[in-house]
mmCIF file of C-alpha atoms in Angstrom:
data_model
loop_
_atom_site.group_PDB
_atom_site.id
_atom_site.type_symbol
_atom_site.label_atom_id
_atom_site.label_comp_id
_atom_site.label_asym_id
_atom_site.label_seq_id
_atom_site.Cartn_x
_atom_site.Cartn_y
_atom_site.Cartn_z
ATOM 1 C CA ALA A 1 -69.784 3.421 68.362
ATOM 2 C CA ARG A 2 -73.070 5.038 69.423
ATOM 3 C CA MET A 3 -74.210 5.988 65.927
ATOM 4 C CA GLY A 4 -77.074 3.766 64.854
ATOM 5 C CA GLY A 5 -77.213 5.013 61.294
ATOM 6 C CA VAL A 6 -77.379 8.017 58.987
ATOM 7 C CA VAL A 7 -80.078 9.102 56.545
ATOM 8 C CA MET A 8 -79.132 11.612 53.865
ATOM 9 C CA LEU A 9 -81.843 13.693 52.158
ATOM 10 C CA GLY A 10 -81.244 14.521 48.483
ATOM 11 C CA PRO A 11 -77.448 14.617 48.762
ATOM 12 C CA PRO A 12 -75.404 15.434 45.656
ATOM 13 C CA ASN A 13 -73.056 12.506 46.291
ATOM 14 C CA GLY A 14 -72.219 12.371 42.578
ATOM 15 C CA GLY A 15 -72.185 16.124 42.072
ATOM 16 C CA CYS A 16 -74.912 18.375 40.737
ATOM 17 C CA GLU A 17 -75.509 19.466 37.166
ATOM 18 C CA ILE A 18 -77.261 22.619 38.433
ATOM 19 C CA ALA A 19 -73.958 23.655 40.046
ATOM 20 C CA ASP A 20 -72.180 22.782 36.794
ATOM 21 C CA ALA A 21 -74.455 25.188 34.925
ATOM 22 C CA PHE A 22 -74.228 28.112 37.355
ATOM 23 C CA HIS A 23 -71.010 27.858 39.394
ATOM 24 C CA ARG A 24 -69.161 30.456 37.273
ATOM 25 C CA PHE A 25 -71.794 33.172 37.770
ATOM 26 C CA LEU A 26 -71.086 35.857 40.360
ATOM 27 C CA VAL A 27 -74.544 35.585 41.934
ATOM 28 C CA PHE A 28 -74.044 31.824 42.454
ATOM 29 C CA LYS A 29 -70.609 32.456 43.976
ATOM 30 C CA LEU A 30 -71.998 35.112 46.315
ATOM 31 C CA LEU A 31 -74.954 32.994 47.415
ATOM 32 C CA PHE A 32 -73.177 29.655 47.825
ATOM 33 C CA GLY A 33 -69.526 30.609 48.327
ATOM 34 C CA PRO A 34 -66.796 27.954 48.227
ATOM 35 C CA ALA A 35 -69.288 25.213 49.113
ATOM 36 C CA GLY A 36 -71.169 25.881 45.868
ATOM 37 C CA GLN A 37 -67.999 25.281 43.880
ATOM 38 C CA GLN A 38 -67.618 21.895 45.564
ATOM 39 C CA LEU A 39 -71.044 20.777 44.295
ATOM 40 C CA THR A 40 -69.990 20.396 40.668
ATOM 41 C CA VAL A 41 -69.725 16.950 39.100
ATOM 42 C CA ALA A 42 -66.014 17.518 38.392
ATOM 43 C CA ALA A 43 -65.325 18.417 42.035
ATOM 44 C CA HIS A 44 -67.031 15.221 43.175
ATOM 45 C CA ARG A 45 -64.984 13.116 40.770
ATOM 46 C CA GLN A 46 -61.822 14.530 42.347
ATOM 47 C CA HIS A 47 -63.070 13.819 45.861
ATOM 48 C CA LEU A 48 -64.925 10.543 45.664
ATOM 49 C CA PRO A 49 -67.042 9.752 48.727
ATOM 50 C CA ASP A 50 -65.569 7.437 51.332
ATOM 51 C CA GLU A 51 -66.679 3.875 50.645
ATOM 52 C CA ASN A 52 -65.422 2.604 54.005
ATOM 53 C CA ILE A 53 -68.039 4.038 56.323
ATOM 54 C CA ASP A 54 -68.804 1.923 59.372
ATOM 55 C CA TYR A 55 -72.452 2.785 59.950
ATOM 56 C CA PRO A 56 -75.681 2.005 58.074
ATOM 57 C CA LEU A 57 -76.297 4.680 55.445
ATOM 58 C CA GLY A 58 -79.714 5.297 53.929
ATOM 59 C CA ILE A 59 -80.431 7.843 51.224
ATOM 60 C CA ILE A 60 -83.758 9.422 50.329
ATOM 61 C CA ALA A 61 -84.015 11.086 46.919
ATOM 62 C CA GLY A 62 -86.831 13.283 45.664
ATOM 63 C CA THR A 63 -88.619 12.986 42.340
ATOM 64 C CA THR A 64 -90.779 16.141 42.212
ATOM 65 C CA GLY A 65 -88.718 18.675 40.334
ATOM 66 C CA TRP A 66 -91.377 20.610 38.454
ATOM 67 C CA ILE A 67 -91.246 23.582 40.847
ATOM 68 C CA TYR A 68 -87.665 24.331 39.696
ATOM 69 C CA PRO A 69 -87.764 25.459 36.033
ATOM 70 C CA ASP A 70 -83.964 25.363 35.687
ATOM 71 C CA GLY A 71 -83.934 21.784 36.950
ATOM 72 C CA GLN A 72 -86.565 20.826 34.387
ATOM 73 C CA ILE A 73 -84.293 22.115 31.620
ATOM 74 C CA ILE A 74 -80.900 20.917 32.889
ATOM 75 C CA LEU A 75 -81.506 17.630 34.697
ATOM 76 C CA LYS A 76 -82.112 14.372 32.841
ATOM 77 C CA GLY A 77 -83.985 11.462 34.389
ATOM 78 C CA PRO A 78 -85.877 11.471 37.699
ATOM 79 C CA HIS A 79 -84.886 14.405 39.929
ATOM 80 C CA ASP A 80 -86.017 16.652 42.744
ATOM 81 C CA GLY A 81 -85.314 19.861 40.859
ATOM 82 C CA ARG A 82 -81.764 20.131 42.145
ATOM 83 C CA VAL A 83 -80.223 16.632 42.140
ATOM 84 C CA THR A 84 -80.943 13.595 39.981
ATOM 85 C CA VAL A 85 -81.928 10.421 41.785
ATOM 86 C CA GLU A 86 -78.865 8.691 40.320
ATOM 87 C CA ARG A 87 -76.457 11.324 41.680
ATOM 88 C CA THR A 88 -77.801 10.912 45.217
ATOM 89 C CA LYS A 89 -76.471 7.364 45.416
ATOM 90 C CA HIS A 90 -73.350 6.457 47.418
ATOM 91 C CA PRO A 91 -71.220 3.314 47.009
ATOM 92 C CA ALA A 92 -71.545 2.443 50.707
ATOM 93 C CA MET A 93 -75.301 2.998 51.065
ATOM 94 C CA LYS A 94 -77.285 0.202 52.638
ATOM 95 C CA ASP A 95 -80.613 1.304 51.169
ATOM 96 C CA HIS A 96 -82.005 3.975 48.839
ATOM 97 C CA ILE A 97 -85.514 5.193 48.138
ATOM 98 C CA ALA A 98 -87.029 7.854 45.884
ATOM 99 C CA LEU A 99 -90.145 9.707 47.026
ATOM 100 C CA PRO A 100 -92.354 12.275 45.232
ATOM 101 C CA VAL A 101 -90.955 15.327 47.025
ATOM 102 C CA ALA A 102 -89.080 18.426 45.768
ATOM 103 C CA HIS A 103 -85.538 19.070 47.011
ATOM 104 C CA GLY A 104 -86.385 22.057 49.211
ATOM 105 C CA PHE A 105 -89.204 20.188 50.914
ATOM 106 C CA LEU A 106 -87.507 16.872 51.732
ATOM 107 C CA MET A 107 -86.891 17.861 55.346
ATOM 108 C CA TYR A 108 -90.532 18.874 55.849
ATOM 109 C CA SER A 109 -92.224 15.859 54.292
ATOM 110 C CA GLY A 110 -94.117 13.428 56.500
ATOM 111 C CA LYS A 111 -93.362 10.605 54.035
ATOM 112 C CA VAL A 112 -89.640 11.358 54.238
ATOM 113 C CA ARG A 113 -89.771 11.543 58.038
ATOM 114 C CA GLU A 114 -91.555 8.167 58.233
ATOM 115 C CA GLN A 115 -88.998 6.522 55.944
ATOM 116 C CA ALA A 116 -86.037 8.068 57.791
ATOM 117 C CA LEU A 117 -87.341 6.798 61.132
ATOM 118 C CA ARG A 118 -87.994 3.371 59.639
ATOM 119 C CA PHE A 119 -84.436 3.178 58.340
ATOM 120 C CA LEU A 120 -82.973 4.238 61.679
ATOM 121 C CA LYS A 121 -85.053 1.613 63.496
ATOM 122 C CA THR A 122 -84.795 -1.290 61.037
ATOM 123 C CA GLY A 123 -81.904 -0.563 58.680
ATOM 124 C CA SER A 124 -84.086 -0.393 55.570
ATOM 125 C CA PHE A 125 -86.772 1.704 53.926
ATOM 126 C CA ALA A 126 -90.271 0.425 53.217
ATOM 127 C CA GLY A 127 -90.243 -0.692 49.611
ATOM 128 C CA GLY A 128 -86.514 -0.026 49.327
#
């Protein structure tokens, strides 16, 4: 009842092709454990996100993926180096915006921070 809203940063709501490519490798398993196995596209199809959320949901995706060479090879369409913009979307989202930020830097970006605060205050992103 007290939650005003949620902003997700670069979430793999539709799974992640990077996880698809590497989830069988021992190093991936050691680094990411069971959570890494849950990031695959197939795992997300089995566990579709809840569409009946009762709070405003905003999602910010990144579009600067050039710093991740594997992402440049594997991902198709706009992406942040780890997740495509399309796979960040959620059926229950109220608003969505893509900003020129790499996945690992979303939480540090001033632009992302400004948009997140705007969504929490107004329920929408600027330009979204």
